[in-house]
Coordinates of C-alpha atoms and ligand atoms in Angstrom, one line a residue:
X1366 CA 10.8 1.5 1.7
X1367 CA 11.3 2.5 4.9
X1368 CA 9.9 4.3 7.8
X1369 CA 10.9 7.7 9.1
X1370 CA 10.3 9.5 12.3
X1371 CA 8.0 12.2 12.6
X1372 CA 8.7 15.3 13.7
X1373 CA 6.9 16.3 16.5
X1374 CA 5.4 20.0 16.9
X1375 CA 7.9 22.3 19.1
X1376 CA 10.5 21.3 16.2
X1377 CA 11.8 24.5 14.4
X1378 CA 11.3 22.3 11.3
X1379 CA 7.6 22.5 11.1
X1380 CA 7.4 26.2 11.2
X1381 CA 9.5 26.7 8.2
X1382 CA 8.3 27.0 4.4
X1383 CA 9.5 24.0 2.4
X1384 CA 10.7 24.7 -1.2
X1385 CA 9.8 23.3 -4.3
X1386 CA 10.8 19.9 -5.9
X1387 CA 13.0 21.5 -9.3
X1388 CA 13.9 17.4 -9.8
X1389 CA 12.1 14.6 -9.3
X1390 CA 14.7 12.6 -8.5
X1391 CA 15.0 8.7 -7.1
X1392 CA 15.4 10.7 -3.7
X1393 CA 12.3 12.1 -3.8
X1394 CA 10.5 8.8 -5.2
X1395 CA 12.2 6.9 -2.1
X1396 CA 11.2 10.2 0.2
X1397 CA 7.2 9.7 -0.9
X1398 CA 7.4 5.7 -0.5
X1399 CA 8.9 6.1 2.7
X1400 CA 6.5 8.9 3.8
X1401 CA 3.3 6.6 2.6
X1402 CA 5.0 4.1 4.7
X1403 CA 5.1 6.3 7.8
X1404 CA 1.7 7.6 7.5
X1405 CA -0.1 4.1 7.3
X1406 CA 2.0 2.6 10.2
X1407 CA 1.2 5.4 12.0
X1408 CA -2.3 5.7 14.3
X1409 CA -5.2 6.7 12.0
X1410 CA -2.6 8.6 9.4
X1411 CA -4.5 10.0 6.7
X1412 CA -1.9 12.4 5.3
X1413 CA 1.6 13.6 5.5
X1414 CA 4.1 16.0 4.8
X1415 CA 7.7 16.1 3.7
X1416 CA 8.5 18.7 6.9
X1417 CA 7.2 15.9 9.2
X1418 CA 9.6 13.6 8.1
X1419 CA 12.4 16.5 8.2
X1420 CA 12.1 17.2 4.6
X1421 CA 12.1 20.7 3.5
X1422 CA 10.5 20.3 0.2
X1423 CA 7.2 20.5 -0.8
X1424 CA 5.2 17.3 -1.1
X1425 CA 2.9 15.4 0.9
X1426 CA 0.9 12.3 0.5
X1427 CA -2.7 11.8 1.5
X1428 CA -5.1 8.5 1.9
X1429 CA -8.4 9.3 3.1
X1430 CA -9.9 5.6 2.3
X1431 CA -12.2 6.9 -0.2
X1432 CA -11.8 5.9 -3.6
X1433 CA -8.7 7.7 -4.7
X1434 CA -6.7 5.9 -2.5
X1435 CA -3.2 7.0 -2.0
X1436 CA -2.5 10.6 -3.7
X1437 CA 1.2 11.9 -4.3
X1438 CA 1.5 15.6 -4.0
X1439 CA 4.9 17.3 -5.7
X1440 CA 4.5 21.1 -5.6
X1441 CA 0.9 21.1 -4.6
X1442 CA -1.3 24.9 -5.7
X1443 CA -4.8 25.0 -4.4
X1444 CA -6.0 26.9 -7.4
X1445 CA -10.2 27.2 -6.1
X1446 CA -11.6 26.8 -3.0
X1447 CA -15.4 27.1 -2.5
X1448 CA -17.8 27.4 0.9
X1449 CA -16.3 26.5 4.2
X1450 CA -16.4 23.2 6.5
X1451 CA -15.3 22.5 10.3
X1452 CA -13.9 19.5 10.8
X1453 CA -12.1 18.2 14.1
X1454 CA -8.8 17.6 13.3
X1455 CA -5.2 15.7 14.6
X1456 CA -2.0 15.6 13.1
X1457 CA 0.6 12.8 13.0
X1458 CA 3.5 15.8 14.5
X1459 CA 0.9 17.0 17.3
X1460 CA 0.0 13.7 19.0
X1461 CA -2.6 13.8 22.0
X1462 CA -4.7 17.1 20.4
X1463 CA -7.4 17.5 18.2
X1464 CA -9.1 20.9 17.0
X1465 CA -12.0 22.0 15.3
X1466 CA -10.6 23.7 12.1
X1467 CA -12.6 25.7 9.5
X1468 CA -11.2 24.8 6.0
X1469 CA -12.9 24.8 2.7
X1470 CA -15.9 22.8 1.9
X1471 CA -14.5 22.3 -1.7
X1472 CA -11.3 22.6 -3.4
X1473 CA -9.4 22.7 -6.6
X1474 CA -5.7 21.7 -6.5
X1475 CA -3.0 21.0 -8.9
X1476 CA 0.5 19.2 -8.5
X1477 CA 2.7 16.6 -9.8
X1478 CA 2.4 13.2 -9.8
X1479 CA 6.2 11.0 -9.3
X1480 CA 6.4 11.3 -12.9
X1481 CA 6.3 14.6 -13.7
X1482 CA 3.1 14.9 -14.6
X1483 CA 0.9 17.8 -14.1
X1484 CA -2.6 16.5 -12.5
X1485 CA -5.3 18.5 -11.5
X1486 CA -8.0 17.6 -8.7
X1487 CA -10.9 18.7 -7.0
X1488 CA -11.9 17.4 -3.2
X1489 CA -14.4 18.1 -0.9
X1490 CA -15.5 16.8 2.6
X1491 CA -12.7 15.0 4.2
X1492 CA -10.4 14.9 1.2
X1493 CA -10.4 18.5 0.9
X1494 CA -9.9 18.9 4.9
X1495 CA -6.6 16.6 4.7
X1496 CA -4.9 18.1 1.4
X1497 CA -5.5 22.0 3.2
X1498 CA -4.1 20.6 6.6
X1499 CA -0.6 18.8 4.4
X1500 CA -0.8 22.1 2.1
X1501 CA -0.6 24.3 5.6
X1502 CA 2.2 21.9 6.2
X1503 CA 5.0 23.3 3.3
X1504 CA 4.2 26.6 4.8
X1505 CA 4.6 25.8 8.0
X1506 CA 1.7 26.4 9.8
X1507 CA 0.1 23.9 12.0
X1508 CA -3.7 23.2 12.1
X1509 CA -3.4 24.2 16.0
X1510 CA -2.6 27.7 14.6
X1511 CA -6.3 27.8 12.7
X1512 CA -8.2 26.4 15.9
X1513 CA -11.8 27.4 15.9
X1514 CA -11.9 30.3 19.1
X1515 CA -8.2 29.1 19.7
X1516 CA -9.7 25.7 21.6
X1517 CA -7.8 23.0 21.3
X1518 CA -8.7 19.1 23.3
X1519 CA -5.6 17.7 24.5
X1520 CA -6.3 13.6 25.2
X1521 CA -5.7 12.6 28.8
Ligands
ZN2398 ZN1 -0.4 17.5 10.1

């Protein structure tokens, strides 16, 4: 494993739309050990997408600390979402903000796991916050973009 750099906003990179994973090759297995690895060194990293590490595919890993530890993410599809939450938010690529975003309160989303294996999952609270901010990720939005009355706190 190793660690990456993150991309940080103002990079072209970010606002582009990643494309699937058709393979899931040793590559990409390396590509999610070294973005867990990233995330977790990083400051209060709870998630992570490929485009953060200059990846244009679409994957991203999430850690929240609850019980489902570390989640893997290969061609994520939030398939049900269900009431609405704010939640102040920060991002490993926009270092110094924070933003109140309005996501959903509860999701349902489906992906791959590293070995191919379709997995379906439903999240709410926090959990359901961080896979809509790394899902906003492979489409290139940031959660700056979705600020509640466009106010975002920028850290001294
Ligand atoms: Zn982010």
């Amino acid at each position: 494993m190793a660690m990456r750099n993150v991309v940080l906003e103002g990079d072209p990179i970010l606002r582009k739309v990643c494309r699937p994973v058709d393979e899931i090759t040793p590559r990409i297995l390396t590509l999610l050990d070294d973005m867990a690895e990233t995330m977790y060194y990083e400051n209060r990293g709870i998630g992570i997408a490929a485009p953060q590490v200059g990846v244009l595919r679409r994957v991203f890993v999430v850690d929240v600390g609850d019980e489902h530890g570390k989640l893997e993410f290969i061609n994520p599809e939030i398939t049900y979402t269900e009431g609405s939450q704010i939640y102040c938010e920060g991002c490993l690529s926009v270092p110094g903000k924070n933003a109140d975003v309005e996501r959903p309160a509860k999701i349902r989303v489906k992906a791959l796991n590293r070995n191919g294996e379709e997995f379906e999952l439903e999240a709410e609270g926090l959990l359901a916050v961080c896979i809509c901010h790394e899902n906003d990720h492979l489409n290139g939005i940031l959660f700056t973009d979705k600020a509640v009355d466009g106010k975002i706190i920028v850290e001294e």
